[in-house]
């Protein structure tokens, strides 16, 4: 908590070039870009970083193949270039993955037509990925025996990308980078509204942990509050050319359905894309696409029925998936940018995820509408450009603020790991060697963990059975990752609560020690806070099949 307390003090005492409200992917990438280029940045979020839309994605980094149907080729081209850029910049984290799409009789397009579209998609993306393939129903069954090919007339396979770790972890690493570049960031700091005073923005905020209020002064305000952009603009008296409409999406996390490591794509009964996505020892299934009027949403019985019904129709499972097989859920809204004058009347399902930056040059105010993870590097660069136009000096305009450390740094880490025989400590059932895992999650900061393990080998042990998180990772999280509540670590810095049932986490023998490492003297308070939250009744009891597949029930399995 020391990092957060120091930053709270600095937020109140210093004046900044830019205050960013919102620590999702738009705000985090903007903070990293601005601070990396020398701008004095403050970043706040009323919850945890990546605590809303940015932690409820499908973990896919894709070029928007679905926008081919609406012939929005310019957007597809931009997203494909962004996808390629992310793969090159984050090779350990953003990786190519194959999508196998099955087409059934009566669908609005013949599979050969869609296959041709996949080739066009490949060309638009600079032929950066593996080439598409056409698949007959027989070939589909050979590739993925689990797929129900009754009524199938063919399919195709193409490539996009996915996040090897979870989306919230990826977003937080931008926040961490901004801190390394000198930004001052704090979670659980809520903006109560802002006003202009003598050519400065004065934003009144409340620390949601202590309850104290104070003001943050900045020359420029960037509203990156995600689904709450419109709400915050009303607090600050801003009128914009854009507004948001909301699409609710849910995913269900279930036991692993296939070992292939590819994404299975279908068209749901209503014609929308529907995915079966690998997630380590789990499978992520979804999504829905339901228009809602506000960003506060939850999973309903109808949502669950829609997903389970669609997946059970399209896969040949030994036993159909039931509610009792659900390990975790993801539920959030996609904020879709529309012109305020349109009233959001355009065909809802045709709206894209492209972002829009609304600028009030006179008051030096920017609002970021829409957006998606794939486009995050473009968002960061665009905000730097627009802030510069508003008169803020950008001392290092050519600095590269994103990407993994260069090859020499990685090789130095790997050599140290080899010398201490780190990978010998990896469980035989783990998903990857320890050295690869630590590098992917922490980059150059993983050097500190090697030193921790050298000094105390217990730091290299898994603390909570059934997970792939070491004691040294929790110590690192306490020092550098602003863990304020237990859920920050379990759900966002890690993906423990996505793949381990909530009831199992609550009864884990290692949970108390994890809290002691993360929170010190406040361990009991934070643990009681977590345990006092009402468990989701949907996730209370796993079926016997899901229970036996749950790695947290076995000392030998890790994810």
XYZ file of N, CA and C in Angstrom, residues 218-450:
699
model
N -4.429 20.340 -13.157
C -3.786 19.948 -14.416
C -4.108 20.963 -15.505
N -3.236 21.032 -16.499
C -3.466 21.922 -17.632
C -4.480 21.328 -18.602
N -4.449 20.019 -18.761
C -5.321 19.323 -19.704
C -6.029 18.193 -18.971
N -7.268 17.946 -19.369
C -8.038 16.831 -18.821
C -8.316 15.830 -19.949
N -8.048 14.557 -19.690
C -8.400 13.481 -20.623
C -9.415 12.578 -19.929
N -10.611 12.539 -20.493
C -11.666 11.681 -19.957
C -11.594 10.337 -20.675
N -11.042 9.338 -19.975
C -10.921 7.983 -20.515
C -11.684 7.016 -19.620
N -12.855 7.431 -19.182
C -13.620 6.671 -18.188
C -14.404 5.515 -18.793
N -14.096 5.146 -20.019
C -14.741 3.990 -20.623
C -16.245 4.165 -20.722
N -17.029 3.198 -20.229
C -18.479 3.314 -20.332
C -19.067 4.520 -19.603
N -18.281 5.134 -18.719
C -18.770 6.274 -17.933
C -18.247 7.620 -18.463
N -17.759 7.646 -19.698
C -17.280 8.901 -20.281
C -18.383 9.951 -20.293
N -19.576 9.578 -20.747
C -20.675 10.550 -20.806
C -21.028 11.062 -19.412
N -21.035 10.161 -18.446
C -21.363 10.543 -17.075
C -20.355 11.546 -16.532
N -19.062 11.291 -16.777
C -18.070 12.221 -16.252
C -18.109 13.552 -16.988
N -18.404 13.540 -18.273
C -18.536 14.805 -19.003
C -19.655 15.660 -18.433
N -20.741 15.033 -18.000
C -21.829 15.808 -17.399
C -21.397 16.418 -16.074
N -20.525 15.715 -15.332
C -20.017 16.266 -14.072
C -19.133 17.489 -14.309
N -18.452 17.501 -15.467
C -17.500 18.579 -15.754
C -18.041 19.605 -16.741
N -19.320 19.508 -17.078
C -19.946 20.500 -17.954
C -19.502 20.430 -19.395
N -19.113 19.246 -19.869
C -18.633 19.104 -21.244
C -19.745 18.612 -22.172
N -19.848 19.256 -23.323
C -20.754 18.795 -24.368
C -19.901 18.276 -25.522
N -20.264 17.125 -26.047
C -19.418 16.452 -27.028
C -20.218 16.094 -28.283
N -19.467 15.845 -29.362
C -20.092 15.427 -30.617
C -20.452 13.944 -30.606
N -19.861 13.199 -29.659
C -20.106 11.767 -29.589
C -20.785 11.408 -28.270
N -21.341 10.221 -28.272
C -21.866 9.639 -27.046
C -21.723 8.123 -27.162
N -22.030 7.424 -26.088
C -21.924 5.970 -26.085
C -23.292 5.306 -26.141
N -23.355 4.184 -26.838
C -24.408 3.197 -26.625
C -23.693 1.937 -26.154
N -24.430 1.045 -25.508
C -23.780 -0.059 -24.816
C -24.266 -1.420 -25.310
N -23.307 -2.311 -25.490
C -23.591 -3.704 -25.823
C -23.059 -4.581 -24.705
N -23.937 -5.372 -24.106
C -23.498 -6.280 -23.040
C -22.997 -7.577 -23.645
N -21.838 -8.018 -23.167
C -21.289 -9.302 -23.597
C -20.928 -10.144 -22.396
N -21.198 -11.427 -22.467
C -20.780 -12.323 -21.393
C -19.990 -13.489 -21.980
N -19.094 -14.038 -21.171
C -18.393 -15.274 -21.482
C -18.512 -16.193 -20.272
N -18.571 -17.470 -20.533
C -18.558 -18.476 -19.478
C -17.236 -19.224 -19.519
N -16.616 -19.422 -18.363
C -15.392 -20.211 -18.257
C -15.785 -21.604 -17.776
N -15.425 -22.614 -18.570
C -15.805 -23.998 -18.274
C -14.564 -24.882 -18.366
N -14.643 -26.137 -17.926
C -13.487 -27.031 -18.088
C -13.052 -27.109 -19.548
N -11.782 -27.397 -19.770
C -11.224 -27.416 -21.124
C -11.988 -28.398 -22.010
N -12.401 -27.916 -23.177
C -13.207 -28.712 -24.093
C -12.398 -29.361 -25.203
N -11.253 -28.786 -25.545
C -10.431 -29.326 -26.621
C -8.972 -29.040 -26.327
N -8.088 -29.904 -26.790
C -6.661 -29.770 -26.543
C -5.938 -29.065 -27.694
N -6.659 -28.659 -28.710
C -6.016 -28.217 -29.955
C -5.292 -26.883 -29.834
N -5.721 -26.018 -28.921
C -5.098 -24.704 -28.798
C -5.533 -23.717 -29.855
N -6.609 -24.006 -30.577
C -7.150 -23.052 -31.549
C -8.494 -22.538 -31.072
N -8.950 -21.452 -31.667
C -10.269 -20.899 -31.390
C -11.269 -21.545 -32.347
N -12.369 -22.027 -31.820
C -13.455 -22.540 -32.648
C -14.498 -21.433 -32.789
N -14.807 -21.086 -34.021
C -15.749 -19.995 -34.285
C -16.977 -20.542 -34.998
N -18.123 -20.077 -34.555
C -19.394 -20.479 -35.148
C -20.243 -19.233 -35.337
N -21.346 -19.401 -36.017
C -22.365 -18.365 -36.045
C -23.526 -18.853 -35.198
N -23.861 -18.089 -34.178
C -24.916 -18.473 -33.251
C -26.265 -18.498 -33.969
N -27.289 -18.930 -33.266
C -28.616 -19.039 -33.865
C -29.108 -17.711 -34.425
N -28.675 -16.606 -33.826
C -29.113 -15.296 -34.310
C -28.160 -14.710 -35.352
N -27.154 -15.500 -35.789
C -26.270 -15.062 -36.863
C -24.999 -14.373 -36.427
N -24.818 -14.168 -35.136
C -23.631 -13.467 -34.657
C -22.494 -14.447 -34.376
N -21.273 -13.937 -34.445
C -20.116 -14.783 -34.176
C -20.120 -15.278 -32.731
N -19.664 -16.492 -32.582
C -19.701 -17.167 -31.291
C -18.416 -17.982 -31.178
N -17.701 -17.895 -30.056
C -16.359 -18.450 -29.964
C -16.205 -19.473 -28.840
N -15.311 -20.421 -29.065
C -14.794 -21.337 -28.041
C -13.293 -21.064 -27.986
N -12.837 -20.450 -26.895
C -11.495 -19.872 -26.839
C -10.653 -20.592 -25.788
N -9.425 -21.034 -26.141
C -8.561 -21.671 -25.145
C -8.190 -20.705 -24.016
N -8.154 -21.216 -22.787
C -7.701 -20.429 -21.636
C -6.954 -21.363 -20.699
N -5.744 -21.791 -21.118
C -4.974 -22.720 -20.307
C -5.741 -24.009 -20.107
N -5.986 -24.389 -18.850
C -6.724 -25.621 -18.583
C -8.232 -25.424 -18.680
N -8.653 -24.262 -19.118
C -10.072 -23.929 -19.211
C -10.429 -23.565 -20.648
N -11.720 -23.383 -20.863
C -12.222 -22.885 -22.138
C -13.166 -21.728 -21.856
N -13.036 -20.684 -22.634
C -13.898 -19.507 -22.529
C -14.897 -19.549 -23.684
N -16.192 -19.483 -23.372
C -17.238 -19.633 -24.377
C -18.111 -18.380 -24.385
N -18.378 -17.850 -25.562
C -19.281 -16.711 -25.689
C -19.083 -16.046 -27.039
N -19.773 -14.980 -27.338
C -20.311 -14.071 -26.370
C -21.728 -13.687 -26.763
N -22.404 -12.980 -25.861
C -23.676 -12.358 -26.200
C -23.417 -10.966 -26.763
N -24.440 -10.366 -27.290
C -24.330 -9.009 -27.843
C -25.693 -8.355 -27.686
N -25.954 -7.859 -26.476
C -27.273 -7.377 -26.109
C -27.224 -5.881 -25.820
N -28.073 -5.124 -26.470
C -28.087 -3.685 -26.198
C -28.668 -3.427 -24.817
N -27.962 -2.598 -24.047
C -28.415 -2.195 -22.721
C -28.330 -0.682 -22.624
N -29.019 -0.135 -21.638
C -29.111 1.325 -21.522
C -28.090 1.931 -20.578
N -27.443 1.096 -19.759
C -26.459 1.623 -18.813
C -25.317 0.624 -18.661
N -24.164 1.085 -18.192
C -22.990 0.200 -18.134
C -22.967 -0.765 -16.968
N -23.822 -0.602 -15.993
C -23.843 -1.511 -14.856
C -24.688 -2.736 -15.237
N -24.033 -3.870 -15.432
C -24.726 -5.063 -15.924
C -24.313 -6.293 -15.119
N -25.074 -7.355 -15.298
C -24.760 -8.629 -14.663
C -25.228 -9.772 -15.534
N -24.766 -10.965 -15.192
C -25.146 -12.160 -15.937
C -26.557 -12.578 -15.538
N -27.398 -12.832 -16.529
C -28.764 -13.278 -16.269
C -28.928 -14.748 -16.655
N -30.033 -15.337 -16.219
C -30.335 -16.714 -16.603
C -30.470 -16.837 -18.117
N -31.043 -15.819 -18.755
C -31.192 -15.851 -20.214
C -29.835 -15.833 -20.910
N -28.894 -15.041 -20.372
C -27.545 -15.002 -20.945
C -26.907 -16.388 -20.900
N -26.980 -17.013 -19.739
C -26.367 -18.327 -19.566
C -27.032 -19.344 -20.482
N -28.350 -19.294 -20.556
C -29.077 -20.244 -21.406
C -28.690 -20.075 -22.866
N -28.531 -18.824 -23.312
C -28.154 -18.561 -24.702
C -26.794 -19.177 -25.020
N -25.809 -18.945 -24.144
C -24.466 -19.455 -24.397
C -24.440 -20.975 -24.338
N -25.034 -21.551 -23.304
C -25.015 -23.011 -23.172
C -25.775 -23.681 -24.307
N -26.908 -23.125 -24.688
C -27.695 -23.717 -25.769
C -26.911 -23.711 -27.074
N -26.256 -22.595 -27.380
C -25.507 -22.489 -28.626
C -24.296 -23.402 -28.643
N -23.597 -23.512 -27.526
C -22.402 -24.346 -27.527
C -22.769 -25.825 -27.552
N -23.833 -26.200 -26.866
C -24.231 -27.609 -26.861
C -24.729 -28.073 -28.223
N -25.303 -27.169 -29.005
C -25.745 -27.522 -30.352
C -24.569 -27.732 -31.296
N -23.471 -27.060 -31.045
C -22.373 -27.019 -32.011
C -21.206 -27.948 -31.673
N -21.241 -28.529 -30.483
C -20.182 -29.452 -30.095
C -20.772 -30.799 -29.696
N -20.065 -31.854 -30.017
C -20.449 -33.193 -29.577
C -19.747 -33.476 -28.248
N -20.423 -33.221 -27.168
C -19.863 -33.422 -25.844
C -20.402 -34.717 -25.247
N -19.590 -35.365 -24.439
C -20.037 -36.581 -23.774
C -21.297 -36.292 -22.971
N -21.298 -35.139 -22.334
C -22.455 -34.684 -21.577
C -22.617 -33.190 -21.839
N -23.811 -32.731 -22.208
C -23.987 -31.298 -22.483
C -23.555 -30.446 -21.294
N -22.985 -29.300 -21.611
C -22.598 -28.366 -20.550
C -23.835 -27.854 -19.830
N -23.724 -27.767 -18.499
C -24.807 -27.266 -17.672
C -24.293 -26.116 -16.814
N -25.213 -25.476 -16.135
C -24.842 -24.373 -15.252
C -23.812 -24.812 -14.223
N -23.923 -26.048 -13.759
C -22.996 -26.543 -12.734
C -21.575 -26.720 -13.250
N -21.373 -26.636 -14.570
C -20.031 -26.739 -15.139
C -19.316 -25.387 -15.206
N -20.024 -24.306 -14.898
C -19.450 -22.972 -15.038
C -18.506 -22.691 -13.872
N -17.261 -22.371 -14.191
C -16.243 -22.089 -13.185
C -16.206 -20.601 -12.848
N -16.370 -19.766 -13.858
C -16.374 -18.312 -13.662
C -17.123 -17.686 -14.825
N -17.494 -16.434 -14.657
C -18.158 -15.688 -15.724
C -17.422 -14.376 -15.963
N -17.545 -13.868 -17.179
C -17.081 -12.519 -17.494
C -18.284 -11.777 -18.052
N -18.512 -10.590 -17.563
C -19.680 -9.820 -18.004
C -19.342 -8.344 -17.977
N -19.470 -7.689 -19.113
C -19.209 -6.258 -19.183
C -19.915 -5.662 -20.383
N -19.713 -4.380 -20.575
C -20.316 -3.707 -21.718
C -19.232 -3.237 -22.675
N -19.570 -3.262 -23.951
C -18.736 -2.633 -24.966
C -19.291 -1.230 -25.169
N -18.522 -0.187 -24.866
C -18.999 1.171 -25.142
C -18.767 1.486 -26.619
N -19.824 1.727 -27.360
C -19.748 1.963 -28.801
C -19.964 3.442 -29.083
N -19.036 4.031 -29.824
C -19.087 5.472 -30.098
C -20.042 5.764 -31.249
N -20.977 6.686 -31.019
C -21.888 7.149 -32.070
C -21.959 8.667 -32.008
N -22.287 9.264 -33.126
C -22.506 10.705 -33.141
C -23.715 11.030 -32.263
N -23.567 12.045 -31.428
C -24.663 12.406 -30.533
C -25.913 12.777 -31.314
N -25.725 13.360 -32.488
C -26.864 13.792 -33.303
C -27.639 12.621 -33.886
N -26.993 11.416 -33.931
C -27.658 10.259 -34.529
C -28.633 9.609 -33.571
N -28.444 9.865 -32.283
C -29.306 9.241 -31.295
C -29.098 7.751 -31.157
N -28.045 7.226 -31.777
C -27.767 5.792 -31.683
C -28.753 4.935 -32.437
N -29.378 5.517 -33.504
C -30.412 4.780 -34.221
C -29.878 3.841 -35.286
N -28.583 3.952 -35.621
C -28.008 3.052 -36.609
C -28.161 1.605 -36.149
N -28.245 0.678 -37.118
C -28.358 -0.743 -36.796
C -27.335 -1.103 -35.730
N -27.837 -1.451 -34.567
C -26.974 -1.653 -33.404
C -25.884 -2.688 -33.658
N -26.240 -3.798 -34.278
C -25.285 -4.879 -34.466
C -24.225 -4.558 -35.503
N -24.412 -3.468 -36.275
C -23.417 -3.073 -37.261
C -22.426 -2.046 -36.718
N -22.644 -1.598 -35.491
C -21.733 -0.614 -34.923
C -20.376 -1.251 -34.660
N -19.297 -0.531 -34.961
C -17.952 -1.059 -34.774
C -17.377 -0.584 -33.444
N -16.212 -1.152 -33.098
C -15.533 -0.799 -31.859
C -14.504 0.315 -32.067
N -14.502 0.976 -33.207
C -13.496 2.005 -33.440
C -13.678 3.153 -32.453
N -12.545 3.778 -32.111
C -12.588 4.842 -31.122
C -12.734 6.207 -31.783
N -13.137 7.162 -30.988
C -13.222 8.551 -31.440
C -12.735 9.445 -30.306
N -11.916 10.437 -30.636
C -11.421 11.389 -29.643
C -12.118 12.722 -29.868
N -12.899 13.132 -28.896
C -13.646 14.389 -28.962
C -12.842 15.459 -28.221
N -12.596 16.588 -28.885
C -11.671 17.591 -28.346
C -12.369 18.933 -28.190
N -12.238 19.515 -27.012
C -12.644 20.893 -26.751
C -11.361 21.693 -26.560
N -10.881 22.305 -27.649
C -9.581 22.980 -27.605
C -9.595 24.168 -26.660
N -10.709 24.858 -26.576
C -10.772 26.058 -25.736
C -10.548 25.719 -24.262
N -11.157 24.640 -23.796
C -11.004 24.270 -22.382
C -9.921 23.217 -22.164
N -9.275 22.794 -23.255
C -8.232 21.767 -23.180
C -8.760 20.486 -22.536
N -9.781 19.960 -23.163
C -10.441 18.757 -22.660
C -10.576 17.744 -23.790
N -10.201 16.480 -23.528
C -10.336 15.395 -24.494
C -11.188 14.285 -23.896
N -12.055 13.718 -24.723
C -12.848 12.556 -24.321
C -12.580 11.432 -25.309
N -12.289 10.247 -24.794
C -12.046 9.084 -25.651
C -13.280 8.186 -25.614
N -13.919 8.029 -26.774
C -15.108 7.191 -26.890
C -14.751 5.886 -27.606
N -15.421 4.796 -27.200
C -15.245 3.523 -27.882
C -13.861 2.953 -27.674
N -13.401 2.206 -28.687
C -12.061 1.635 -28.647
C -12.053 0.182 -28.220
N -10.916 -0.468 -28.463
C -10.716 -1.862 -28.080
C -9.232 -2.101 -27.892
N -8.915 -3.182 -27.250
C -7.525 -3.472 -26.900
C -6.615 -3.484 -28.126
N -7.100 -4.030 -29.248
C -6.265 -4.144 -30.446
C -5.693 -2.805 -30.876
N -6.426 -1.737 -30.642
C -6.046 -0.418 -31.157
C -5.319 0.432 -30.131
N -4.840 -0.161 -29.036
C -4.347 0.633 -27.911
C -3.121 1.474 -28.252
N -2.216 0.973 -29.081
C -1.017 1.756 -29.398
C -1.378 2.990 -30.222
N -2.362 2.856 -31.104
C -2.815 4.015 -31.869
C -3.450 5.060 -30.965
N -4.229 4.600 -29.976
C -4.853 5.532 -29.032
C -3.779 6.324 -28.298
N -2.756 5.636 -27.804
C -1.697 6.327 -27.080
C -1.031 7.394 -27.918
N -0.658 7.054 -29.150
C 0.008 8.023 -30.026
C -0.918 9.181 -30.387
N -2.194 8.890 -30.610
C -3.140 9.951 -30.973
C -3.332 10.938 -29.830
N -3.402 10.450 -28.608
C -3.577 11.350 -27.468
C -2.342 12.236 -27.296
N -1.156 11.688 -27.502
C 0.061 12.512 -27.438
C -0.019 13.637 -28.472
N -0.405 13.294 -29.678
C -0.488 14.300 -30.739
C -1.490 15.398 -30.398
N -2.655 14.999 -29.889
C -3.686 15.994 -29.585
C -3.305 16.842 -28.375
N -2.679 16.256 -27.380
C -2.239 17.026 -26.212
C -1.169 18.033 -26.623
N -0.293 17.650 -27.523
C 0.727 18.568 -28.027
C 0.087 19.760 -28.725
N -0.964 19.515 -29.497
C -1.666 20.608 -30.196
C -2.304 21.594 -29.216
N -2.583 21.116 -27.996
C -3.196 21.986 -26.993
C -2.164 22.802 -26.224
N -0.898 22.725 -26.637
C 0.121 23.580 -26.056
C 0.984 22.937 -24.991
N 0.816 21.639 -24.754
C 1.644 20.947 -23.773
C 2.943 20.509 -24.442
N 4.064 20.837 -23.832
C 5.362 20.452 -24.383
C 5.563 18.940 -24.253
N 6.015 18.315 -25.332
C 6.325 16.881 -25.345
C 7.834 16.761 -25.554
N 8.608 16.638 -24.481
C 10.079 16.720 -24.585
C 10.725 15.643 -25.455
N 10.140 14.433 -25.474
C 10.785 13.328 -26.194
C 9.783 12.693 -27.169
N 9.433 13.399 -28.222
C 8.343 12.953 -29.105
C 8.614 11.638 -29.817
N 9.876 11.261 -29.985
C 10.202 10.046 -30.734
C 10.455 8.832 -29.843
N 10.264 8.971 -28.548
C 10.540 7.858 -27.638
C 9.534 6.733 -27.860
N 10.023 5.488 -27.915
C 9.158 4.318 -28.070
C 8.725 3.845 -26.685
N 7.483 4.057 -26.355
C 6.979 3.885 -25.007
C 6.362 2.510 -24.756
N 6.335 1.671 -25.729
C 5.644 0.390 -25.621
C 6.582 -0.742 -26.028
N 6.132 -1.968 -25.802
C 6.878 -3.137 -26.249
C 7.704 -3.783 -25.146
N 8.079 -5.040 -25.408
C 8.939 -5.754 -24.478
C 10.356 -5.195 -24.526
N 11.132 -5.389 -23.447
C 12.540 -4.985 -23.485
C 13.253 -5.670 -24.646
N 14.348 -5.072 -25.076
C 15.025 -5.614 -26.256
C 15.638 -6.986 -25.969
N 16.120 -7.614 -27.019
C 16.592 -8.995 -26.948
C 17.740 -9.171 -25.962
N 18.599 -8.173 -25.862
C 19.749 -8.292 -24.955
C 19.300 -8.402 -23.500
N 18.258 -7.649 -23.135
C 17.747 -7.716 -21.761
C 17.117 -9.088 -21.510
N 16.360 -9.565 -22.491
C 15.740 -10.884 -22.333
C 16.807 -11.978 -22.191
N 17.858 -11.894 -23.007
C 18.895 -12.918 -22.941
C 19.642 -12.863 -21.612
N 19.833 -11.651 -21.072
C 20.482 -11.537 -19.765
C 19.626 -12.205 -18.689
N 18.310 -12.003 -18.761
C 17.416 -12.658 -17.797
C 17.467 -14.171 -17.961
N 17.367 -14.638 -19.211
C 17.349 -16.075 -19.445
C 18.675 -16.732 -19.019
N 19.794 -16.026 -19.204
C 21.077 -16.586 -18.783
C 21.141 -16.728 -17.267
N 20.646 -15.714 -16.550
C 20.604 -15.839 -15.092
C 19.706 -16.993 -14.672
N 18.562 -17.143 -15.372
C 17.639 -18.224 -15.049
C 18.291 -19.585 -15.302
N 19.064 -19.688 -16.397
C 19.747 -20.951 -16.687
C 20.812 -21.259 -15.632
N 21.564 -20.241 -15.231
C 22.637 -20.449 -14.266
C 22.111 -20.931 -12.917
N 20.922 -20.495 -12.554
C 20.347 -20.947 -11.279
C 19.399 -22.126 -11.461
N 19.330 -22.645 -12.701
C 18.494 -23.815 -13.011
C 17.041 -23.575 -12.598
N 16.547 -22.411 -12.952
C 15.193 -22.023 -12.544
C 14.134 -22.977 -13.084
N 14.272 -23.379 -14.342
C 13.213 -24.186 -14.952
C 13.083 -25.558 -14.322
N 14.117 -25.993 -13.601
C 14.013 -27.269 -12.890
C 12.980 -27.192 -11.776
N 12.624 -25.977 -11.345
C 11.622 -25.791 -10.301
C 10.203 -25.831 -10.860
N 10.065 -25.906 -12.190
C 8.747 -25.906 -12.818
C 8.070 -27.251 -12.635
N 6.809 -27.221 -12.233
C 6.048 -28.453 -12.133
C 5.933 -29.120 -13.499
N 5.958 -30.440 -13.510
C 5.859 -31.185 -14.769
C 4.538 -30.926 -15.471
N 3.503 -30.540 -14.732
C 2.192 -30.307 -15.327
C 1.960 -28.841 -15.669
N 2.947 -27.976 -15.424
C 2.770 -26.549 -15.689
C 2.649 -26.291 -17.185
N 2.044 -25.175 -17.520
C 1.764 -24.860 -18.917
C 2.994 -24.395 -19.682
N 4.043 -23.957 -18.973
C 5.251 -23.459 -19.625
C 6.370 -23.384 -18.590
N 7.630 -23.301 -19.027
C 8.745 -23.173 -18.082
C 8.641 -21.889 -17.260
N 9.146 -21.941 -16.045
C 9.098 -20.773 -15.161
C 9.750 -19.548 -15.789
N 10.874 -19.738 -16.471
C 11.579 -18.586 -17.040
C 10.711 -17.880 -18.075
N 10.044 -18.621 -18.941
C 9.163 -18.006 -19.944
C 8.005 -17.281 -19.280
N 7.439 -17.916 -18.258
C 6.268 -17.329 -17.608
C 6.611 -16.016 -16.910
N 7.699 -16.007 -16.154
C 8.071 -14.793 -15.426
C 8.442 -13.678 -16.390
N 9.151 -14.017 -17.464
C 9.507 -12.982 -18.435
C 8.260 -12.386 -19.083
N 7.331 -13.242 -19.475
C 6.137 -12.735 -20.144
C 5.347 -11.792 -19.239
N 5.237 -12.149 -17.983
C 4.419 -11.337 -17.073
C 5.098 -10.040 -16.654
N 6.426 -10.072 -16.465
C 7.081 -8.951 -15.789
C 8.224 -8.325 -16.571
N 8.664 -8.938 -17.665
C 9.757 -8.359 -18.423
C 11.011 -8.188 -17.571
N 11.646 -7.027 -17.704
C 12.896 -6.772 -16.993
C 12.722 -6.825 -15.475
N 11.508 -6.544 -14.987
C 11.275 -6.583 -13.540
C 11.401 -7.996 -12.977
N 11.349 -9.000 -13.851
C 11.506 -10.384 -13.384
C 12.899 -10.638 -12.822
N 13.863 -9.775 -13.154
C 15.205 -9.900 -12.571
C 15.139 -9.868 -11.045
N 14.266 -9.019 -10.505
C 14.136 -8.920 -9.053
C 13.695 -10.249 -8.454
N 12.853 -10.972 -9.175
C 12.350 -12.239 -8.654
C 13.443 -13.299 -8.627
N 14.322 -13.274 -9.624
C 15.450 -14.201 -9.595
C 16.295 -13.982 -8.342
